[in-house]
CSV table of C-alpha atoms in Angstrom, one decimal:
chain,number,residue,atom,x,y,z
X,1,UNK,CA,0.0,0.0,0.0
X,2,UNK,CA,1.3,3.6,-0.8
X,3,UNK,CA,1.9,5.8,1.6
X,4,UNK,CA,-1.2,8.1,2.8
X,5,UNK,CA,-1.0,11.5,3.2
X,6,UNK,CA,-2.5,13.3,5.4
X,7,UNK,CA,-4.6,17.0,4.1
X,8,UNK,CA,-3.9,19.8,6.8
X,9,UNK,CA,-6.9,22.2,7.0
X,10,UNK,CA,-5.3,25.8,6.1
X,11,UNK,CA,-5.6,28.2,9.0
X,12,UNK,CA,-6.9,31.2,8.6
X,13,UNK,CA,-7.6,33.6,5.2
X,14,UNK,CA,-4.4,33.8,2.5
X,15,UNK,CA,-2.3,36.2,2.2
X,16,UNK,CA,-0.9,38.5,0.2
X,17,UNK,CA,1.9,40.6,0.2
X,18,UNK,CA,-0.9,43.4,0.1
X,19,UNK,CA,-2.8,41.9,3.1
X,20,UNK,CA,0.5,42.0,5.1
X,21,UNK,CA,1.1,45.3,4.1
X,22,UNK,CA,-2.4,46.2,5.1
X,23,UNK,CA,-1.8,44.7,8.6
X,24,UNK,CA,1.8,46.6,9.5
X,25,UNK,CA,-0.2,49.5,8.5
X,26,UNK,CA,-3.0,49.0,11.1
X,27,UNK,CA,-0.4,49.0,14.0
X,28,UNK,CA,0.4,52.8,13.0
X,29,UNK,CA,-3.0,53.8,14.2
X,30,UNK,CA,-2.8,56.7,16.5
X,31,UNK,CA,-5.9,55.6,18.5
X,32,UNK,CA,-8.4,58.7,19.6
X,33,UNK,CA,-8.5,60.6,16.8
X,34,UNK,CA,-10.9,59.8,15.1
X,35,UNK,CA,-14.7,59.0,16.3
X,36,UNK,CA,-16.7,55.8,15.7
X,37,UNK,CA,-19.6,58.4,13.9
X,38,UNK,CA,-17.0,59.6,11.3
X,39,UNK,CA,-16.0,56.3,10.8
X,40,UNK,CA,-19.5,55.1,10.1
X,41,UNK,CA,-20.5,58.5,7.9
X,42,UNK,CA,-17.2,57.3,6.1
X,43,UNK,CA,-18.2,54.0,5.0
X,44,UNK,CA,-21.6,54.7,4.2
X,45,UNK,CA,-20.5,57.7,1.7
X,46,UNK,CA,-17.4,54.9,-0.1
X,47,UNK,CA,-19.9,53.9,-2.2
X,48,UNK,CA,-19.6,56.8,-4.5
X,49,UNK,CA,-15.9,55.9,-4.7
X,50,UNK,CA,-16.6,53.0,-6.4
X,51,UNK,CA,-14.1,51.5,-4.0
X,52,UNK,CA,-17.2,49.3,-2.3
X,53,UNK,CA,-20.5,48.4,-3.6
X,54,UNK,CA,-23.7,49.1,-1.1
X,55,UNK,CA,-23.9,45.8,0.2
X,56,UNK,CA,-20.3,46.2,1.7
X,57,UNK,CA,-21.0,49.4,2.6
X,58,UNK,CA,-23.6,48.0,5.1
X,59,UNK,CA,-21.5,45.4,6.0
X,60,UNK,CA,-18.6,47.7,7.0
X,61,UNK,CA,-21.0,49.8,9.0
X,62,UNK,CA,-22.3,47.4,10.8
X,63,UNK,CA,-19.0,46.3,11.8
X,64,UNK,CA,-18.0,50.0,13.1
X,65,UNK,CA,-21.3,49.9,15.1
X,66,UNK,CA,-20.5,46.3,16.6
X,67,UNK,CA,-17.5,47.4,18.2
X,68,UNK,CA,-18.0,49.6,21.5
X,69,UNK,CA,-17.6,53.5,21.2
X,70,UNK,CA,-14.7,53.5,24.2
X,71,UNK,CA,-12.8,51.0,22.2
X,72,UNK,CA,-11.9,54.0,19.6
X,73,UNK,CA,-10.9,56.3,22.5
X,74,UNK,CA,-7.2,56.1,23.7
X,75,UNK,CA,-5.8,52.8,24.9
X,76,UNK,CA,-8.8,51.1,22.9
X,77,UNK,CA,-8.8,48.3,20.4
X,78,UNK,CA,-11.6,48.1,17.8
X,79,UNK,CA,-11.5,44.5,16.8
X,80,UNK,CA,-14.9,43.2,16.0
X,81,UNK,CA,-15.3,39.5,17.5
X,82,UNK,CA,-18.4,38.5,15.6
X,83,UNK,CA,-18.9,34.9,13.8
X,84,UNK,CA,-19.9,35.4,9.9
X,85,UNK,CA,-22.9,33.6,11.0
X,86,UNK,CA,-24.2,36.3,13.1
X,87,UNK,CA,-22.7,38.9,10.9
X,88,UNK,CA,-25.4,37.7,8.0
X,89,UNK,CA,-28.0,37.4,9.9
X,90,UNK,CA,-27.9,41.1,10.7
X,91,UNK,CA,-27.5,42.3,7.3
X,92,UNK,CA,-29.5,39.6,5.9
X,93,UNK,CA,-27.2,37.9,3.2
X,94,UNK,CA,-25.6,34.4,3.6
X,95,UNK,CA,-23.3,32.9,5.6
X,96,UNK,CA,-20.9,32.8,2.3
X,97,UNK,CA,-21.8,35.8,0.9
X,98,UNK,CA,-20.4,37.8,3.9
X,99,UNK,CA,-16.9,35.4,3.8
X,100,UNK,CA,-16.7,36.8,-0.2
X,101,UNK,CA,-17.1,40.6,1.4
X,102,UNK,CA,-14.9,40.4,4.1
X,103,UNK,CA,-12.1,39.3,2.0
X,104,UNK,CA,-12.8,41.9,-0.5
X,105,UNK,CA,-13.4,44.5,2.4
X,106,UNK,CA,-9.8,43.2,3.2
X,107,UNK,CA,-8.8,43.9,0.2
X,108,UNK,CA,-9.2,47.0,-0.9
X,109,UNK,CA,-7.4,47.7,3.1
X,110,UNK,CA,-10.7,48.9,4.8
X,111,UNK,CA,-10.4,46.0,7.3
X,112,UNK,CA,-7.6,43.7,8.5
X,113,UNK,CA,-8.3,40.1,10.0
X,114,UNK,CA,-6.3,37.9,12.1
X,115,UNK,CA,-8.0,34.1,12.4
X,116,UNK,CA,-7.6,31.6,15.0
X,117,UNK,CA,-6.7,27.9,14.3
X,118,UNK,CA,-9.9,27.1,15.1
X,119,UNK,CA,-11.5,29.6,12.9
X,120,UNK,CA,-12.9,31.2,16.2
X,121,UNK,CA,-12.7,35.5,17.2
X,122,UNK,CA,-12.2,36.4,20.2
X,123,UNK,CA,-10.0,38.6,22.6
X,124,UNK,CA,-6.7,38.1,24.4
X,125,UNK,CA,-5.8,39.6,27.6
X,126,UNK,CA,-3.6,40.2,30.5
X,127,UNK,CA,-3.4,39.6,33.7
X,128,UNK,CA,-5.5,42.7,34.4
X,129,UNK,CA,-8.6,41.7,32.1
X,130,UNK,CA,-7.0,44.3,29.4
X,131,UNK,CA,-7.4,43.4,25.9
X,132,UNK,CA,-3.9,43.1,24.4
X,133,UNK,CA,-4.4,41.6,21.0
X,134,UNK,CA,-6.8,39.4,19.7
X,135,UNK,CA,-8.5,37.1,16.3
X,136,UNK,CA,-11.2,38.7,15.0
X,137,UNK,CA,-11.9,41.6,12.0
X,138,UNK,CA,-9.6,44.7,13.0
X,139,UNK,CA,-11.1,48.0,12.0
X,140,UNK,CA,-7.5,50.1,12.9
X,141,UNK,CA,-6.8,50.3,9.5
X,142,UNK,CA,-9.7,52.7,8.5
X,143,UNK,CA,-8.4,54.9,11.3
X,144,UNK,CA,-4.7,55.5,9.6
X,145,UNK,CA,-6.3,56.2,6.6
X,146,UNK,CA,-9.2,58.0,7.4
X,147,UNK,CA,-8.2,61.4,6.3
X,148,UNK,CA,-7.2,59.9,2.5
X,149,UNK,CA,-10.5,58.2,2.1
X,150,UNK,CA,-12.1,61.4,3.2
X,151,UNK,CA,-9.9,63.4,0.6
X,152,UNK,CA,-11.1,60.8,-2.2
X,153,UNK,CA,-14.7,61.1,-1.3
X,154,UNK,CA,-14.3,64.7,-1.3
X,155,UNK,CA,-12.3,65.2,-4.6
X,156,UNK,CA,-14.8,62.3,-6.2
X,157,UNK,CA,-18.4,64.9,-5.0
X,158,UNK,CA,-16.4,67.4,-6.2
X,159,UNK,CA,-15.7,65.7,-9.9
X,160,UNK,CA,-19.4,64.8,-10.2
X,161,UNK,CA,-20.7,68.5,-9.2
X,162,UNK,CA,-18.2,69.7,-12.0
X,163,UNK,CA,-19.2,67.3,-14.5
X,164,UNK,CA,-23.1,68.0,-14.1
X,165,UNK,CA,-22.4,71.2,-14.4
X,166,UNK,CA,-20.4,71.0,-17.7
X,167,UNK,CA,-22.9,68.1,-18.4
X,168,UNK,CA,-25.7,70.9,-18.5
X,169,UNK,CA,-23.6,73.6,-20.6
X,170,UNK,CA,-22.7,70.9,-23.0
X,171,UNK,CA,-26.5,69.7,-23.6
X,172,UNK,CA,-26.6,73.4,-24.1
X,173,UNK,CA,-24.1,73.8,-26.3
X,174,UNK,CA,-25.3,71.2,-28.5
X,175,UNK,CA,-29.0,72.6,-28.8
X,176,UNK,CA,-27.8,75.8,-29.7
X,177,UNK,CA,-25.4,74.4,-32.2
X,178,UNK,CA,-28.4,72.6,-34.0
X,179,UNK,CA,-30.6,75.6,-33.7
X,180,UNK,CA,-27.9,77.5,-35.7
X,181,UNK,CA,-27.2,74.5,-38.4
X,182,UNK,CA,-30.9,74.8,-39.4
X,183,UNK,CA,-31.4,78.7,-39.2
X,184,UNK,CA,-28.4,79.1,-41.3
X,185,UNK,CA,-29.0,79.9,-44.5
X,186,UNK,CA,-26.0,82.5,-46.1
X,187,UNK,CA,-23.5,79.1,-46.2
X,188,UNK,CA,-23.5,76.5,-49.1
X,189,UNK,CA,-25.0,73.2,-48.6
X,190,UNK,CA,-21.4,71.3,-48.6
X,191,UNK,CA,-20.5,73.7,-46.1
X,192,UNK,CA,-23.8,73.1,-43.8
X,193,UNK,CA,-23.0,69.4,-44.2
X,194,UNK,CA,-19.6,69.1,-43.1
X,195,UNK,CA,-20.5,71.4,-40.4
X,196,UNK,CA,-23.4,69.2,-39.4
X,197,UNK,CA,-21.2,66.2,-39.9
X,198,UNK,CA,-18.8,67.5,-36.7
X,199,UNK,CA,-21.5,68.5,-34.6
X,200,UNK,CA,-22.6,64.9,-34.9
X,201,UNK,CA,-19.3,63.2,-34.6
X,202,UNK,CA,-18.7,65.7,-31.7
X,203,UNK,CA,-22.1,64.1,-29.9
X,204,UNK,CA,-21.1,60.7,-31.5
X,205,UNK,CA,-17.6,61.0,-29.0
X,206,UNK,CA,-19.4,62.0,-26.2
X,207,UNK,CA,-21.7,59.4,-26.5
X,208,UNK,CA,-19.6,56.4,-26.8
X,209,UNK,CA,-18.3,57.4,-23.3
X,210,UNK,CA,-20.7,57.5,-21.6
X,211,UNK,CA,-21.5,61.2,-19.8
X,212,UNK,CA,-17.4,61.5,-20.0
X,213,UNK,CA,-15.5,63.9,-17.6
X,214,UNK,CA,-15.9,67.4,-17.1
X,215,UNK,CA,-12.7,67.9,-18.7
X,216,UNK,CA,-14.1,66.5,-22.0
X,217,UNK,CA,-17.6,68.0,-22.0
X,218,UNK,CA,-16.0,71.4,-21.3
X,219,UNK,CA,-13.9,70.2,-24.4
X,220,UNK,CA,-16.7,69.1,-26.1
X,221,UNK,CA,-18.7,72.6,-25.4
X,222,UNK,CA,-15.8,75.0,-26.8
X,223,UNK,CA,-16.0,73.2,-29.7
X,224,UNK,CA,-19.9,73.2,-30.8
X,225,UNK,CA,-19.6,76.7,-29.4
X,226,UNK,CA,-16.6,77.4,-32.2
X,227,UNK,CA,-18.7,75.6,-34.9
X,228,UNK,CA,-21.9,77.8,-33.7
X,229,UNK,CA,-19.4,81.0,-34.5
X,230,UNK,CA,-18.7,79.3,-37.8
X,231,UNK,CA,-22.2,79.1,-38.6
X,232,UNK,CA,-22.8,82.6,-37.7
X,233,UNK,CA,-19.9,83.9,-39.9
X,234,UNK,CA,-18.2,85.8,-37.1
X,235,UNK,CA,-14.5,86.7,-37.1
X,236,UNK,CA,-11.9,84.0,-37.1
X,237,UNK,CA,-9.9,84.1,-33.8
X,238,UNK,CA,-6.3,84.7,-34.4
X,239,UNK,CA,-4.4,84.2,-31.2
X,240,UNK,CA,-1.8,83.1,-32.9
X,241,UNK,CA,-0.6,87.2,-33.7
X,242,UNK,CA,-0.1,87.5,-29.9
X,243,UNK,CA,2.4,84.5,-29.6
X,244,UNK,CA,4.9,84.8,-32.4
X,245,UNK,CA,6.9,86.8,-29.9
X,246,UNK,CA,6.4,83.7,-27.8
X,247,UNK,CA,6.3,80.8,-29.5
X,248,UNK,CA,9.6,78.6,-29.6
X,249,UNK,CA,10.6,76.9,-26.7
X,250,UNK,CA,9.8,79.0,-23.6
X,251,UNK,CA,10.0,76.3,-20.7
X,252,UNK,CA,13.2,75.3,-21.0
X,253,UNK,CA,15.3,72.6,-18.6
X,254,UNK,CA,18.2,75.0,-18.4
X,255,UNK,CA,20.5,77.4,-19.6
X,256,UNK,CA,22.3,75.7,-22.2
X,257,UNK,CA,19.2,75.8,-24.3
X,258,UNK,CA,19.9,76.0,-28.0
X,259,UNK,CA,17.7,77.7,-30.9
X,260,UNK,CA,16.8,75.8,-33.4
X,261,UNK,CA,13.8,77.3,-35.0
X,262,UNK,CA,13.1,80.8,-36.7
X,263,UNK,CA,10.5,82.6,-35.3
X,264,UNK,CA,9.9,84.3,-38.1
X,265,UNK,CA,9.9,82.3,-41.3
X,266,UNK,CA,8.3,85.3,-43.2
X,267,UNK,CA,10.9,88.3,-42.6
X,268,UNK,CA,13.7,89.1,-45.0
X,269,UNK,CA,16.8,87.6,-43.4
X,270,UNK,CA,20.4,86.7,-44.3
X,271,UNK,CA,20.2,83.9,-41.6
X,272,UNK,CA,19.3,80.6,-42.4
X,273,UNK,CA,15.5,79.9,-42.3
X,274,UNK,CA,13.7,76.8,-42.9
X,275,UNK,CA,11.7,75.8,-45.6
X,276,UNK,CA,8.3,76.8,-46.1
X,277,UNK,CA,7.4,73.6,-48.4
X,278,UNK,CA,5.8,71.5,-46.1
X,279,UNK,CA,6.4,68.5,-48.5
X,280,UNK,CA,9.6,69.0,-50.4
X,281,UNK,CA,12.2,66.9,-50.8
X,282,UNK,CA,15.2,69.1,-49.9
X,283,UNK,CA,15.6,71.2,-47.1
X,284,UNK,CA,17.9,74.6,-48.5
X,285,UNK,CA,18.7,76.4,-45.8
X,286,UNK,CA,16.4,74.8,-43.0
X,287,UNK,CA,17.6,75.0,-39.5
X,288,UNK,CA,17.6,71.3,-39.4
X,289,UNK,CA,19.2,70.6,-42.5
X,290,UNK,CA,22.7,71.6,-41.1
X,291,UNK,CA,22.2,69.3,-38.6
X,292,UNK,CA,21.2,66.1,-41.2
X,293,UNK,CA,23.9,67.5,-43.4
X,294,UNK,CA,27.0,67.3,-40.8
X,295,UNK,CA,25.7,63.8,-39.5
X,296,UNK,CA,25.6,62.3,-43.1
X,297,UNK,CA,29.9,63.5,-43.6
X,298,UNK,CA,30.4,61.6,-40.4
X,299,UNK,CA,29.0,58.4,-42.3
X,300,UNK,CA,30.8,56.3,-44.7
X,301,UNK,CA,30.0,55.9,-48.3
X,302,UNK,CA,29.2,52.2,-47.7
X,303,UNK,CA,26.6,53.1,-44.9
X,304,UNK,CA,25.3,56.1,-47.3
X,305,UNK,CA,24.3,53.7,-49.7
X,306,UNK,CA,22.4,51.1,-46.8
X,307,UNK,CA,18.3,51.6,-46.1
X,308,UNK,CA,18.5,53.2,-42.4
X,309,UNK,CA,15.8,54.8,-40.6
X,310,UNK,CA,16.4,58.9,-40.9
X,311,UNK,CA,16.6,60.7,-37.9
X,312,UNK,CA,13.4,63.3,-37.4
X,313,UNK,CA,14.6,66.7,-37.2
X,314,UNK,CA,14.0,68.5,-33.2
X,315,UNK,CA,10.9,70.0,-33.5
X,316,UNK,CA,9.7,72.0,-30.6
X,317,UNK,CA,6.6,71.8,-28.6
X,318,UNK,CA,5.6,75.6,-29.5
X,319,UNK,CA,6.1,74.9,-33.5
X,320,UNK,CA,3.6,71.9,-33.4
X,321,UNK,CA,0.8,73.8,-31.5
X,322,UNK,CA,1.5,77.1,-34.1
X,323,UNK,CA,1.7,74.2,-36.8
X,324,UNK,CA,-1.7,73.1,-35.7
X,325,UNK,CA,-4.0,75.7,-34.7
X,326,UNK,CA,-7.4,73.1,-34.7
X,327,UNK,CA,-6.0,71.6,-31.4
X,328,UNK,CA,-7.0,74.8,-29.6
X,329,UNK,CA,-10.0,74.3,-31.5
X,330,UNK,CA,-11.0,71.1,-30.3
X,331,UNK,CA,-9.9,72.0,-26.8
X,332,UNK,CA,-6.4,70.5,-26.6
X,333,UNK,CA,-3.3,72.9,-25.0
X,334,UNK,CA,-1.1,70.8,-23.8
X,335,UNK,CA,2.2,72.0,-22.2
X,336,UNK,CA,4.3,68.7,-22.6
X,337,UNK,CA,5.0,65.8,-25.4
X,338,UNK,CA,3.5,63.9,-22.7
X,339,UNK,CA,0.1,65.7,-22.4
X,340,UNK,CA,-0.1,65.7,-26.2
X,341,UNK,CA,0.8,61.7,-26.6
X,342,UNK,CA,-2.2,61.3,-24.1
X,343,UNK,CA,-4.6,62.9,-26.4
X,344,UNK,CA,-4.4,60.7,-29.2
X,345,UNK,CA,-7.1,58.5,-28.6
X,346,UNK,CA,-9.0,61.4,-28.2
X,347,UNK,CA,-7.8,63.2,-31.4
X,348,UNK,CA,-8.2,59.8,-32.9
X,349,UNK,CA,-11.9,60.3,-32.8
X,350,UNK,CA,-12.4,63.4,-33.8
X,351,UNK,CA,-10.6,62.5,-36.5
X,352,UNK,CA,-12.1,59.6,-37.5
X,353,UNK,CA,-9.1,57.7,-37.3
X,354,UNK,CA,-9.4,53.8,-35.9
X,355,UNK,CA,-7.6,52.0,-33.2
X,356,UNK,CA,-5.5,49.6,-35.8
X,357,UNK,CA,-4.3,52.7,-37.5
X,358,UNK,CA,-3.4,54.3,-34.8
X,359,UNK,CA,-1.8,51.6,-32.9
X,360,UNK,CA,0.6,50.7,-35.8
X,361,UNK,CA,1.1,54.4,-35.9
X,362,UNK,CA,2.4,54.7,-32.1
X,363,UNK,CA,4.5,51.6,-32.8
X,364,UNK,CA,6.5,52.4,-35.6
X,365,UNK,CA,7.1,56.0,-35.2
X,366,UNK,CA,6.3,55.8,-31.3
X,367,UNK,CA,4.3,58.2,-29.0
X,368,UNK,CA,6.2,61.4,-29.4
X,369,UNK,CA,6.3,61.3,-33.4
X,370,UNK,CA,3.0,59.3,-33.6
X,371,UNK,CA,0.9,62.6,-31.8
X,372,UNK,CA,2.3,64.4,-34.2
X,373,UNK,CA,1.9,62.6,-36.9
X,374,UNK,CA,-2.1,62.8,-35.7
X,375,UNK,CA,-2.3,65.9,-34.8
X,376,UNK,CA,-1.2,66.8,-38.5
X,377,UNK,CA,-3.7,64.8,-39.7
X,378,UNK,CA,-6.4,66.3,-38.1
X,379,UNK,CA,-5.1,69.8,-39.1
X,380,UNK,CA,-5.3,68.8,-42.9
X,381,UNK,CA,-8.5,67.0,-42.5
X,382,UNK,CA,-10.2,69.9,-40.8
X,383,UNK,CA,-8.5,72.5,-43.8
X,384,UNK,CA,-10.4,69.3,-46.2
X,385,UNK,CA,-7.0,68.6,-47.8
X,386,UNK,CA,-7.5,64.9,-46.2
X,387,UNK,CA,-10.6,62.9,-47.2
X,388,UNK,CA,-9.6,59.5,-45.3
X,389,UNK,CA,-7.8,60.8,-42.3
X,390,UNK,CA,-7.1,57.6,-41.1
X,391,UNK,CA,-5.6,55.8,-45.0
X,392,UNK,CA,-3.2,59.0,-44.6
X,393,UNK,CA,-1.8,58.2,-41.1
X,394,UNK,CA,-1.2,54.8,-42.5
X,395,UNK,CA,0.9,55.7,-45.3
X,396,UNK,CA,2.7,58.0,-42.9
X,397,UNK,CA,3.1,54.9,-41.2
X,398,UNK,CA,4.3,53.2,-44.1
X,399,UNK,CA,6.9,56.2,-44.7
X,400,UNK,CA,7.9,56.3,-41.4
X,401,UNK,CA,8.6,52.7,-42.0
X,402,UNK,CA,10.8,53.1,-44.5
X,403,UNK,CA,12.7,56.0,-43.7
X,404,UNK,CA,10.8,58.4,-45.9
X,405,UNK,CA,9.1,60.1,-43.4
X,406,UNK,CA,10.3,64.1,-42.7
X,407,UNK,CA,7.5,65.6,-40.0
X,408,UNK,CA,9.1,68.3,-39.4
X,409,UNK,CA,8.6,69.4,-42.8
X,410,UNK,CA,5.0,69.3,-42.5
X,411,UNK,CA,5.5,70.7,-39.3
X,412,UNK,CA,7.4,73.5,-40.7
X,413,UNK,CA,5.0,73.8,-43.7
X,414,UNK,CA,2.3,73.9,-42.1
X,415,UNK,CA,3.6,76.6,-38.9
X,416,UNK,CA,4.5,78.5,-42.3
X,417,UNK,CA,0.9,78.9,-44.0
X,418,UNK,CA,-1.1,79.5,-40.7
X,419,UNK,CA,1.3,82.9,-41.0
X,420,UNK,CA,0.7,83.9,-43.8
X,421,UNK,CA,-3.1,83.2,-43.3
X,422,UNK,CA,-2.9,85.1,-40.2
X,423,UNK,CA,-1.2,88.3,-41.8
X,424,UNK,CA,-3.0,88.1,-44.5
């Protein structure tokens, strides 16, 4: 006969290196400073969180008001000694169910629990009939971080108050907009389309998720409001006259900044300037050119002649924002590559771009040239010079691919013709 072997019944709940974590951290608590009633006020309002649902909201509550209002002041324990059996009963769920919420209560560190062998809760104490530890469901750890669940509660009211509000002026905004597409009657019916088209697309966006943050209904909002100005023929703002003074590279790291931009591509010059072709093929005199010209002497003829990936010229920050004038339109300013690499799904959209395109976009060219790549995009589909906005980013792709690709060129180009429209 084989040898038997022998099952040992676990002791206790698993856990995790989070759960342990969760436990050191209840042993901080600085007992006394917080009540019992904020406690309880706490968990009930967790549920707009979305850290608990309502069920363990009641659950959590009724394990602040099990455990005895002294045992919160100083030199008090709150550990909750109740069996799960009593426990459901109380809140009127099963014996199971309420073994599923405590773990999950443990979890997401609003309770900590220390089991028995046995499976049993109940107190140890000293000599003197003081508690000094015991097994049962510890509630210290909603005490240490009392004041950064009431800072998420508070900052999550505050988020829904701001987002009905820009809920309201973007339902608004929207009624308006369609008020003005049908009263219009000076523009052509192409015009009126495409026009109608956005408004749409704008809703369409919106839509698709859900009642969105306030930060993209106010988004949302600036732009009908934009498209109502369209409709109603007023006066194109030019902001862009007020920044040419100001628009190449004003946060810089440090000192050792260099220029490589003109900030005025227009003016009569015997400095270099770069090209205003956003397209060409050669770059006379560009500020970038230099640059691609003294790296290709330090090559070899042998790796002239080789297929290699050529470097993008540095483009700033400033020149693809001047470049672009339709992200202000649509509501992006972003102040970092970082900020503008985050709004590419959204740009995406607008755009009418889809997730495959943009994905092989982002890896090929990767985040920093990808936004860029979109954010041109969307500036040529909104001037109609792109009627598939999201074929083009492909065959950028495909450039970019193989080594054919010269952004800043477009970049350039494009900075170039917004000045001239602007002065003109």
């Amino acid at each position: 006969m084989g040898n038997t072997r022998t099952h040992q019944r676990p002791v206790g709940r698993r856990i995790t290196p989070q759960r342990a974590q969760f436990r050191r951290l209840a042993e901080l608590a600085d007992i006394g400073t917080v009540t019992r009633a904020q406690l309880a006020v706490l968990a009930q309002s967790l549920t707009c969180t979305g850290l608990i649902n309502g069920t363990e909201s009641h659950l959590l509550v009724a394990l602040i008001n099990t455990a005895p209002a002294e045992s919160f002041d100083k030199s008090g324990r709150p550990i909750v000694f109740k069996s799960n059996q009593q426990l459901a009963f109380e809140i009127g769920r099963s014996i199971g169910r309420v073994s599923r919420m405590l773990s999950r209560l443990f979890d997401a560190g609003l309770i900590t629990m220390q089991d028995s062998g046995n499976y049993k809760r109940y107190p140890i104490r000293n000599g003197d009939g003081e508690m000094t530890d015991g097994c049962g469901i510890d509630l210290r750890i909603l005490i240490v971080r009392y004041a950064e669940l009431d800072e998420l509660v508070r900052q999550v009211r505050a988020e829904k108050k701001a987002a009905d509000a820009a809920l309201r002026r973007y339902r608004g905004a929207l009624r308006n907009a369609r008020y003005a597409l049908s009263a219009a009657a000076e523009l052509s019916v192409q015009v009126l389309d495409r026009i109608g088209s956005r408004i749409e697309r704008v809703r369409d966006v919106v839509e698709a998720v859900g009642k969105g943050s306030s930060g993209m209904l106010r988004r949302a909002t600036a732009i009908l409001e934009w498209l109502v100005e369209r409709l109603m023929q007023l006066p194109r703002r030019s902001a862009e006259v007020s920044e040419t003074n100001n628009m190449t590279c004003p946060h810089v790291e440090n000192g050792m900044h260099t220029q490589i931009t003109n900030p005025h591509p227009f003016d009569d010059s015997s400095e270099e300037r770069r090209s205003a072709n956003a397209e060409s093929h050669s770059l006379k005199g560009g500020s970038a050119s230099k640059w691609a010209f003294e790296e290709s002497l330090r090559r070899g003829r042998s790796e002239i002649n080789q297929p290699r990936r050529v470097p993008q010229a540095m483009v700033a920050l400033q020149d693809v924002l001047r470049a672009v004038p339709v992200l202000k339109t649509y509501g992006f300013a972003p102040s970092s590559w970082a900020e503008l690499a985050r709004a590419i799904p959204l740009m995406c959209r607008f755009a009418g771009i889809s997730e495959d395109a943009r994905a092989r976009a982002v890896e090929q060219m990767g985040e920093q040239q990808a936004a860029v790549a979109v954010a041109v995009t969307l500036e040529k589909y909104d001037r109609q010079e792109v009627s598939s906005p999201g074929g083009y980013l492909r065959a950028m792709t495909d450039r970019a691919a193989a080594g054919e690709l010269h952004l800043s060129r477009s970049v350039f180009g494009l900075a170039a013709r917004n000045s001239m429209e602007v002065r003109h």
